Each structure stands twice: as structure tokens, then as C-alpha cells.
């Protein structure tokens, strides 16, 4: 099945609906489809397809940060006393692929204390480390130095 802007004729029932075709949504859809190719999976993305030059050509990606861009959603924060009562714009992916369509393609691993502060069994820095290593085994040599 492909990309549709309206539900295709005859589609009245699916096995899984994923809300948001961003980074996580697409990964989850792909993993589910690989695990069970017989599943009918509907990914509902609020933004457009990501076939735009500012996404296909990495050098043009700063254009996605212009507030009129439709590639990102710009959330406005509350006024912050610590910022002189200013509101900030926080960009978030707003097309198919979400942030992975518009991000700057830099890899950085969070600090141990960030994971540990979740204080959630199974999600500590030690629990996460094997998966974080898996992410960077292919090409990022710098990862090998980190513990
Ligand atoms: C400009 C920018 C630069 C970044 N640079 C980097 C980087 O260099 N390195 C890095 O590691 N990370 C970077 N990030 C962060 C990274 O891309 C995100 O953390 C990651 O993509 C978030 O994934 P997610 O699945 O949580 O959300 P998203 O990928 O944002 O997915 C959410 C999806 O839901 C959709 N959606 C929202 N509301 C609705 C709705 N009501 N109905 C249907 N769909 C909806 C959105 O359009 C979006 O596609 C960057 C992010 C941005 C925005």
C-alpha cells in the first residue's frame, strides 16, 4: 500500500493504526511489518509527504527552520522569567518522517544522568547502553571512545 491523502476505497479495517508518521511512528510501522508481513498497518501523518528539496538536499535544511516552513511544526513555549519573559519557538518535525526528515543528522548520546533521572526500571543508562552502542556501530568512530 502506498501514500494516500484520503483513505483508499475498500479500506474499512486495519490491524494497527499509528498516529503520527514521524521518526518513531515510521520505525514502529517498519518493525511491525517486518515481524508480520500480513499485518495491515495504517500510519496517519498530519503533515505532507517529505518529497521536498529542503529535505532531499541536506544543504538546504536551514530553510525548514524558517517559521513559515510547512516541514516543521513550531510550538511556542510559555513566557519564561529566566528568558526575560520571552516565548521561544521550538521546532518539531511536521511532515512524513517527522524530525528525521528535517533534523541536522548529528549524532549525540545523552548523558548517563539523563537516562538515570527517569528512574524507570529497564531504562537506566546501563540498560540503554547496548542499544546506544548498536546505533553507532556502523560509521561513527567517536562512539567507540564513549562508555
Ligand atoms: C530542526 C530539528 C533539528 C534536529 N536535529 C537533530 C540532530 O541533528 N540530531 C538528533 O539526534 N536529533 C535532532 N533532532 C531531534 C530528532 O529529529 C527528534 O528528536 C526525533 O525526530 C523525534 O522523533 P519522534 O518520533 O518523537 O517525533 P517526530 O519525528 O516529530 O514525529 C511526530 C510526527 O507526528 C506528526 N503529528 C503531529 N501532530 C499530529 C496529529 N495531530 N495527527 C497526525 N500526525 C501528527 C508530526 O507531523 C510528525 O511527523 C532535530 C529536530 C528538529 C526539529
PDB file of C-alpha atoms and ligand atoms in Angstrom:
ATOM      1  CA  UNK A   1       0.000   0.000   0.000  1.00  0.00           C
ATOM      2  CA  UNK A   2       1.277   3.496  -0.738  1.00  0.00           C
ATOM      3  CA  UNK A   3       0.833   7.075   0.438  1.00  0.00           C
ATOM      4  CA  UNK A   4      -2.700   8.462   0.263  1.00  0.00           C
ATOM      5  CA  UNK A   5      -4.196  11.815   1.161  1.00  0.00           C
ATOM      6  CA  UNK A   6      -7.649  10.232   1.599  1.00  0.00           C
ATOM      7  CA  UNK A   7      -8.469   6.716   2.749  1.00  0.00           C
ATOM      8  CA  UNK A   8      -8.313   4.405  -0.277  1.00  0.00           C
ATOM      9  CA  UNK A   9     -11.527   2.743  -1.433  1.00  0.00           C
ATOM     10  CA  UNK A  10     -12.237  -0.535   0.268  1.00  0.00           C
ATOM     11  CA  UNK A  11     -10.099   0.131   3.326  1.00  0.00           C
ATOM     12  CA  UNK A  12     -12.551  -0.305   6.158  1.00  0.00           C
ATOM     13  CA  UNK A  13     -10.464  -2.193   8.686  1.00  0.00           C
ATOM     14  CA  UNK A  14      -6.793  -2.359   9.645  1.00  0.00           C
ATOM     15  CA  UNK A  15      -4.840  -4.252  12.303  1.00  0.00           C
ATOM     16  CA  UNK A  16      -2.779  -1.360  13.645  1.00  0.00           C
ATOM     17  CA  UNK A  17      -3.179   2.420  13.473  1.00  0.00           C
ATOM     18  CA  UNK A  18      -0.110   4.520  14.205  1.00  0.00           C
ATOM     19  CA  UNK A  19      -0.835   8.173  14.959  1.00  0.00           C
ATOM     20  CA  UNK A  20       1.973  10.325  13.543  1.00  0.00           C
ATOM     21  CA  UNK A  21       4.263   9.214  10.719  1.00  0.00           C
ATOM     22  CA  UNK A  22       7.326  10.721  12.354  1.00  0.00           C
ATOM     23  CA  UNK A  23      10.576   9.065  13.361  1.00  0.00           C
ATOM     24  CA  UNK A  24       9.121   6.690  15.927  1.00  0.00           C
ATOM     25  CA  UNK A  25       5.915   6.037  14.018  1.00  0.00           C
ATOM     26  CA  UNK A  26       7.764   5.011  10.847  1.00  0.00           C
ATOM     27  CA  UNK A  27      10.237   2.812  12.753  1.00  0.00           C
ATOM     28  CA  UNK A  28       7.424   1.083  14.638  1.00  0.00           C
ATOM     29  CA  UNK A  29       5.462   0.580  11.389  1.00  0.00           C
ATOM     30  CA  UNK A  30       8.523  -0.858   9.627  1.00  0.00           C
ATOM     31  CA  UNK A  31       9.386  -3.183  12.510  1.00  0.00           C
ATOM     32  CA  UNK A  32       5.800  -4.454  12.771  1.00  0.00           C
ATOM     33  CA  UNK A  33       5.612  -5.010   9.005  1.00  0.00           C
ATOM     34  CA  UNK A  34       8.899  -6.931   9.090  1.00  0.00           C
ATOM     35  CA  UNK A  35       7.786  -9.023  12.048  1.00  0.00           C
ATOM     36  CA  UNK A  36       4.462  -9.872  10.417  1.00  0.00           C
ATOM     37  CA  UNK A  37       4.152  -9.006   6.706  1.00  0.00           C
ATOM     38  CA  UNK A  38       0.480  -9.987   6.870  1.00  0.00           C
ATOM     39  CA  UNK A  39      -0.400  -7.084   9.164  1.00  0.00           C
ATOM     40  CA  UNK A  40      -2.376  -4.180   7.713  1.00  0.00           C
ATOM     41  CA  UNK A  41      -0.817  -1.044   9.250  1.00  0.00           C
ATOM     42  CA  UNK A  42      -2.214   2.456   8.810  1.00  0.00           C
ATOM     43  CA  UNK A  43       0.150   5.346   9.598  1.00  0.00           C
ATOM     44  CA  UNK A  44      -1.749   8.634   9.927  1.00  0.00           C
ATOM     45  CA  UNK A  45       0.579  11.589   9.384  1.00  0.00           C
ATOM     46  CA  UNK A  46      -0.697  15.131   9.881  1.00  0.00           C
ATOM     47  CA  UNK A  47       1.848  16.746   7.552  1.00  0.00           C
ATOM     48  CA  UNK A  48       2.559  16.346   3.864  1.00  0.00           C
ATOM     49  CA  UNK A  49       4.825  13.871   2.094  1.00  0.00           C
ATOM     50  CA  UNK A  50       8.515  14.665   2.581  1.00  0.00           C
ATOM     51  CA  UNK A  51       9.410  14.899  -1.108  1.00  0.00           C
ATOM     52  CA  UNK A  52      10.612  18.499  -0.898  1.00  0.00           C
ATOM     53  CA  UNK A  53      14.002  19.919  -1.957  1.00  0.00           C
ATOM     54  CA  UNK A  54      14.729  21.304   1.519  1.00  0.00           C
ATOM     55  CA  UNK A  55      14.578  17.710   2.796  1.00  0.00           C
ATOM     56  CA  UNK A  56      16.159  15.887  -0.146  1.00  0.00           C
ATOM     57  CA  UNK A  57      19.145  18.281  -0.251  1.00  0.00           C
ATOM     58  CA  UNK A  58      20.790  18.441   3.198  1.00  0.00           C
ATOM     59  CA  UNK A  59      22.483  21.777   2.447  1.00  0.00           C
ATOM     60  CA  UNK A  60      19.034  23.370   2.172  1.00  0.00           C
ATOM     61  CA  UNK A  61      17.819  22.127   5.565  1.00  0.00           C
ATOM     62  CA  UNK A  62      18.107  25.549   7.305  1.00  0.00           C
ATOM     63  CA  UNK A  63      15.134  26.604   5.144  1.00  0.00           C
ATOM     64  CA  UNK A  64      12.994  24.194   7.183  1.00  0.00           C
ATOM     65  CA  UNK A  65      13.594  26.404  10.215  1.00  0.00           C
ATOM     66  CA  UNK A  66      12.007  29.488   8.670  1.00  0.00           C
ATOM     67  CA  UNK A  67       8.786  29.903  10.686  1.00  0.00           C
ATOM     68  CA  UNK A  68       6.655  29.865   7.522  1.00  0.00           C
ATOM     69  CA  UNK A  69       8.034  26.411   6.600  1.00  0.00           C
ATOM     70  CA  UNK A  70       5.488  23.600   6.477  1.00  0.00           C
ATOM     71  CA  UNK A  71       8.178  20.956   7.056  1.00  0.00           C
ATOM     72  CA  UNK A  72       8.293  21.661  10.782  1.00  0.00           C
ATOM     73  CA  UNK A  73       5.681  22.437  13.419  1.00  0.00           C
ATOM     74  CA  UNK A  74       6.698  25.427  15.550  1.00  0.00           C
ATOM     75  CA  UNK A  75       5.457  25.124  19.089  1.00  0.00           C
ATOM     76  CA  UNK A  76       5.517  28.272  21.198  1.00  0.00           C
ATOM     77  CA  UNK A  77       6.643  27.960  24.796  1.00  0.00           C
ATOM     78  CA  UNK A  78       5.184  29.853  27.726  1.00  0.00           C
ATOM     79  CA  UNK A  79       6.920  33.074  28.649  1.00  0.00           C
ATOM     80  CA  UNK A  80       9.957  32.260  30.763  1.00  0.00           C
ATOM     81  CA  UNK A  81      11.053  34.586  33.540  1.00  0.00           C
ATOM     82  CA  UNK A  82      14.605  33.318  33.112  1.00  0.00           C
ATOM     83  CA  UNK A  83      14.489  34.402  29.450  1.00  0.00           C
ATOM     84  CA  UNK A  84      13.353  37.945  30.147  1.00  0.00           C
ATOM     85  CA  UNK A  85       9.693  36.922  29.711  1.00  0.00           C
ATOM     86  CA  UNK A  86      10.275  35.806  26.139  1.00  0.00           C
ATOM     87  CA  UNK A  87       8.426  32.992  24.391  1.00  0.00           C
ATOM     88  CA  UNK A  88      10.580  30.608  22.378  1.00  0.00           C
ATOM     89  CA  UNK A  89       9.706  28.762  19.189  1.00  0.00           C
ATOM     90  CA  UNK A  90      10.549  25.066  19.384  1.00  0.00           C
ATOM     91  CA  UNK A  91      10.703  23.269  16.033  1.00  0.00           C
ATOM     92  CA  UNK A  92       9.417  19.726  15.670  1.00  0.00           C
ATOM     93  CA  UNK A  93       9.102  17.608  12.523  1.00  0.00           C
ATOM     94  CA  UNK A  94       5.812  18.215  10.696  1.00  0.00           C
ATOM     95  CA  UNK A  95       5.998  16.018   7.592  1.00  0.00           C
ATOM     96  CA  UNK A  96       6.235  12.318   6.815  1.00  0.00           C
ATOM     97  CA  UNK A  97       9.352  11.123   8.635  1.00  0.00           C
ATOM     98  CA  UNK A  98       8.900  13.797  11.307  1.00  0.00           C
ATOM     99  CA  UNK A  99      12.088  15.134  12.830  1.00  0.00           C
ATOM    100  CA  UNK A 100      14.204  12.609  10.928  1.00  0.00           C
ATOM    101  CA  UNK A 101      13.134  14.370   7.706  1.00  0.00           C
ATOM    102  CA  UNK A 102      14.181  17.809   8.946  1.00  0.00           C
ATOM    103  CA  UNK A 103      16.875  17.234  11.547  1.00  0.00           C
ATOM    104  CA  UNK A 104      20.547  18.133  11.223  1.00  0.00           C
ATOM    105  CA  UNK A 105      21.735  14.492  11.078  1.00  0.00           C
ATOM    106  CA  UNK A 106      24.104  14.877  14.029  1.00  0.00           C
ATOM    107  CA  UNK A 107      24.533  12.047  16.495  1.00  0.00           C
ATOM    108  CA  UNK A 108      24.953  12.733  20.167  1.00  0.00           C
ATOM    109  CA  UNK A 109      24.279  10.495  23.102  1.00  0.00           C
ATOM    110  CA  UNK A 110      22.534  11.823  26.177  1.00  0.00           C
ATOM    111  CA  UNK A 111      24.417  11.929  29.473  1.00  0.00           C
ATOM    112  CA  UNK A 112      24.138   8.972  31.846  1.00  0.00           C
ATOM    113  CA  UNK A 113      22.356  11.204  34.343  1.00  0.00           C
ATOM    114  CA  UNK A 114      19.631  11.981  31.799  1.00  0.00           C
ATOM    115  CA  UNK A 115      18.653   8.320  31.499  1.00  0.00           C
ATOM    116  CA  UNK A 116      19.110   7.600  35.198  1.00  0.00           C
ATOM    117  CA  UNK A 117      16.943  10.578  36.151  1.00  0.00           C
ATOM    118  CA  UNK A 118      13.956   8.828  34.538  1.00  0.00           C
ATOM    119  CA  UNK A 119      14.272   6.411  37.461  1.00  0.00           C
ATOM    120  CA  UNK A 120      12.383   3.797  35.464  1.00  0.00           C
ATOM    121  CA  UNK A 121      13.279   0.094  35.618  1.00  0.00           C
ATOM    122  CA  UNK A 122      14.705  -1.082  32.287  1.00  0.00           C
ATOM    123  CA  UNK A 123      15.523   2.451  31.082  1.00  0.00           C
ATOM    124  CA  UNK A 124      18.665   3.287  33.101  1.00  0.00           C
ATOM    125  CA  UNK A 125      21.894   4.349  31.362  1.00  0.00           C
ATOM    126  CA  UNK A 126      23.270   0.819  31.854  1.00  0.00           C
ATOM    127  CA  UNK A 127      20.110  -0.717  30.408  1.00  0.00           C
ATOM    128  CA  UNK A 128      20.209   1.626  27.407  1.00  0.00           C
ATOM    129  CA  UNK A 129      23.932   1.353  26.678  1.00  0.00           C
ATOM    130  CA  UNK A 130      23.797  -1.797  24.492  1.00  0.00           C
ATOM    131  CA  UNK A 131      21.148  -0.167  22.293  1.00  0.00           C
ATOM    132  CA  UNK A 132      23.027   3.139  22.119  1.00  0.00           C
ATOM    133  CA  UNK A 133      26.132   1.223  21.048  1.00  0.00           C
ATOM    134  CA  UNK A 134      24.095  -0.613  18.427  1.00  0.00           C
ATOM    135  CA  UNK A 135      23.006   2.736  16.975  1.00  0.00           C
ATOM    136  CA  UNK A 136      26.577   3.830  16.362  1.00  0.00           C
ATOM    137  CA  UNK A 137      28.377   0.615  15.447  1.00  0.00           C
ATOM    138  CA  UNK A 138      28.217   1.297  11.716  1.00  0.00           C
ATOM    139  CA  UNK A 139      30.017   4.531  10.964  1.00  0.00           C
ATOM    140  CA  UNK A 140      30.540   6.847  13.907  1.00  0.00           C
ATOM    141  CA  UNK A 141      34.032   6.072  15.194  1.00  0.00           C
ATOM    142  CA  UNK A 142      33.729   8.573  18.002  1.00  0.00           C
ATOM    143  CA  UNK A 143      31.130   6.361  19.652  1.00  0.00           C
ATOM    144  CA  UNK A 144      33.746   3.700  20.352  1.00  0.00           C
ATOM    145  CA  UNK A 145      35.520   6.004  22.754  1.00  0.00           C
ATOM    146  CA  UNK A 146      32.438   6.567  24.879  1.00  0.00           C
ATOM    147  CA  UNK A 147      31.295   4.471  27.774  1.00  0.00           C
TER     148      UNK A 147
HETATM  149  C1  LIG B   1      15.071  21.125  13.204  1.00  0.00           C
HETATM  150  C2  LIG B   1      15.477  19.895  14.008  1.00  0.00           C
HETATM  151  C3  LIG B   1      16.815  19.508  14.046  1.00  0.00           C
HETATM  152  C4  LIG B   1      17.185  18.371  14.767  1.00  0.00           C
HETATM  153  N1  LIG B   1      18.495  17.947  14.731  1.00  0.00           N
HETATM  154  C5  LIG B   1      18.819  16.762  15.314  1.00  0.00           C
HETATM  155  C6  LIG B   1      20.120  16.210  15.151  1.00  0.00           C
HETATM  156  O1  LIG B   1      20.974  16.758  14.466  1.00  0.00           O
HETATM  157  N2  LIG B   1      20.403  15.050  15.789  1.00  0.00           N
HETATM  158  C7  LIG B   1      19.455  14.364  16.518  1.00  0.00           C
HETATM  159  O2  LIG B   1      19.770  13.296  17.053  1.00  0.00           O
HETATM  160  N3  LIG B   1      18.200  14.854  16.659  1.00  0.00           N
HETATM  161  C8  LIG B   1      17.865  16.014  16.064  1.00  0.00           C
HETATM  162  N4  LIG B   1      16.579  16.484  16.158  1.00  0.00           N
HETATM  163  C9  LIG B   1      15.646  15.757  17.020  1.00  0.00           C
HETATM  164  C10 LIG B   1      15.057  14.496  16.384  1.00  0.00           C
HETATM  165  O3  LIG B   1      14.844  14.670  14.990  1.00  0.00           O
HETATM  166  C11 LIG B   1      13.743  14.207  17.113  1.00  0.00           C
HETATM  167  O4  LIG B   1      14.030  14.010  18.496  1.00  0.00           O
HETATM  168  C12 LIG B   1      13.027  12.977  16.608  1.00  0.00           C
HETATM  169  O5  LIG B   1      12.852  13.027  15.211  1.00  0.00           O
HETATM  170  C13 LIG B   1      11.681  12.883  17.337  1.00  0.00           C
HETATM  171  O6  LIG B   1      11.024  11.728  16.912  1.00  0.00           O
HETATM  172  P1  LIG B   1       9.530  11.476  17.371  1.00  0.00           P
HETATM  173  O7  LIG B   1       9.077  10.209  16.698  1.00  0.00           O
HETATM  174  O8  LIG B   1       9.450  11.566  18.847  1.00  0.00           O
HETATM  175  O9  LIG B   1       8.691  12.726  16.833  1.00  0.00           O
HETATM  176  P2  LIG B   1       8.565  13.289  15.356  1.00  0.00           P
HETATM  177  O10 LIG B   1       9.602  12.709  14.452  1.00  0.00           O
HETATM  178  O11 LIG B   1       8.469  14.767  15.467  1.00  0.00           O
HETATM  179  O12 LIG B   1       7.162  12.680  14.881  1.00  0.00           O
HETATM  180  C14 LIG B   1       5.925  13.197  15.236  1.00  0.00           C
HETATM  181  C15 LIG B   1       5.041  13.161  13.959  1.00  0.00           C
HETATM  182  O13 LIG B   1       3.689  13.364  14.339  1.00  0.00           O
HETATM  183  C16 LIG B   1       3.091  14.196  13.379  1.00  0.00           C
HETATM  184  N5  LIG B   1       1.924  14.802  14.010  1.00  0.00           N
HETATM  185  C17 LIG B   1       1.879  15.782  14.947  1.00  0.00           C
HETATM  186  N6  LIG B   1       0.619  16.030  15.292  1.00  0.00           N
HETATM  187  C18 LIG B   1      -0.156  15.155  14.577  1.00  0.00           C
HETATM  188  C19 LIG B   1      -1.552  14.918  14.514  1.00  0.00           C
HETATM  189  N7  LIG B   1      -2.410  15.616  15.262  1.00  0.00           N
HETATM  190  N8  LIG B   1      -2.002  13.959  13.671  1.00  0.00           N
HETATM  191  C20 LIG B   1      -1.133  13.236  12.924  1.00  0.00           C
HETATM  192  N9  LIG B   1       0.210  13.415  12.938  1.00  0.00           N
HETATM  193  C21 LIG B   1       0.674  14.373  13.759  1.00  0.00           C
HETATM  194  C22 LIG B   1       4.169  15.192  13.014  1.00  0.00           C
HETATM  195  O14 LIG B   1       3.901  15.820  11.776  1.00  0.00           O
HETATM  196  C23 LIG B   1       5.395  14.275  12.973  1.00  0.00           C
HETATM  197  O15 LIG B   1       5.601  13.700  11.701  1.00  0.00           O
HETATM  198  C24 LIG B   1      16.193  17.612  15.465  1.00  0.00           C
HETATM  199  C25 LIG B   1      14.845  18.014  15.417  1.00  0.00           C
HETATM  200  C26 LIG B   1      14.486  19.133  14.682  1.00  0.00           C
HETATM  201  C27 LIG B   1      13.029  19.525  14.605  1.00  0.00           C
END
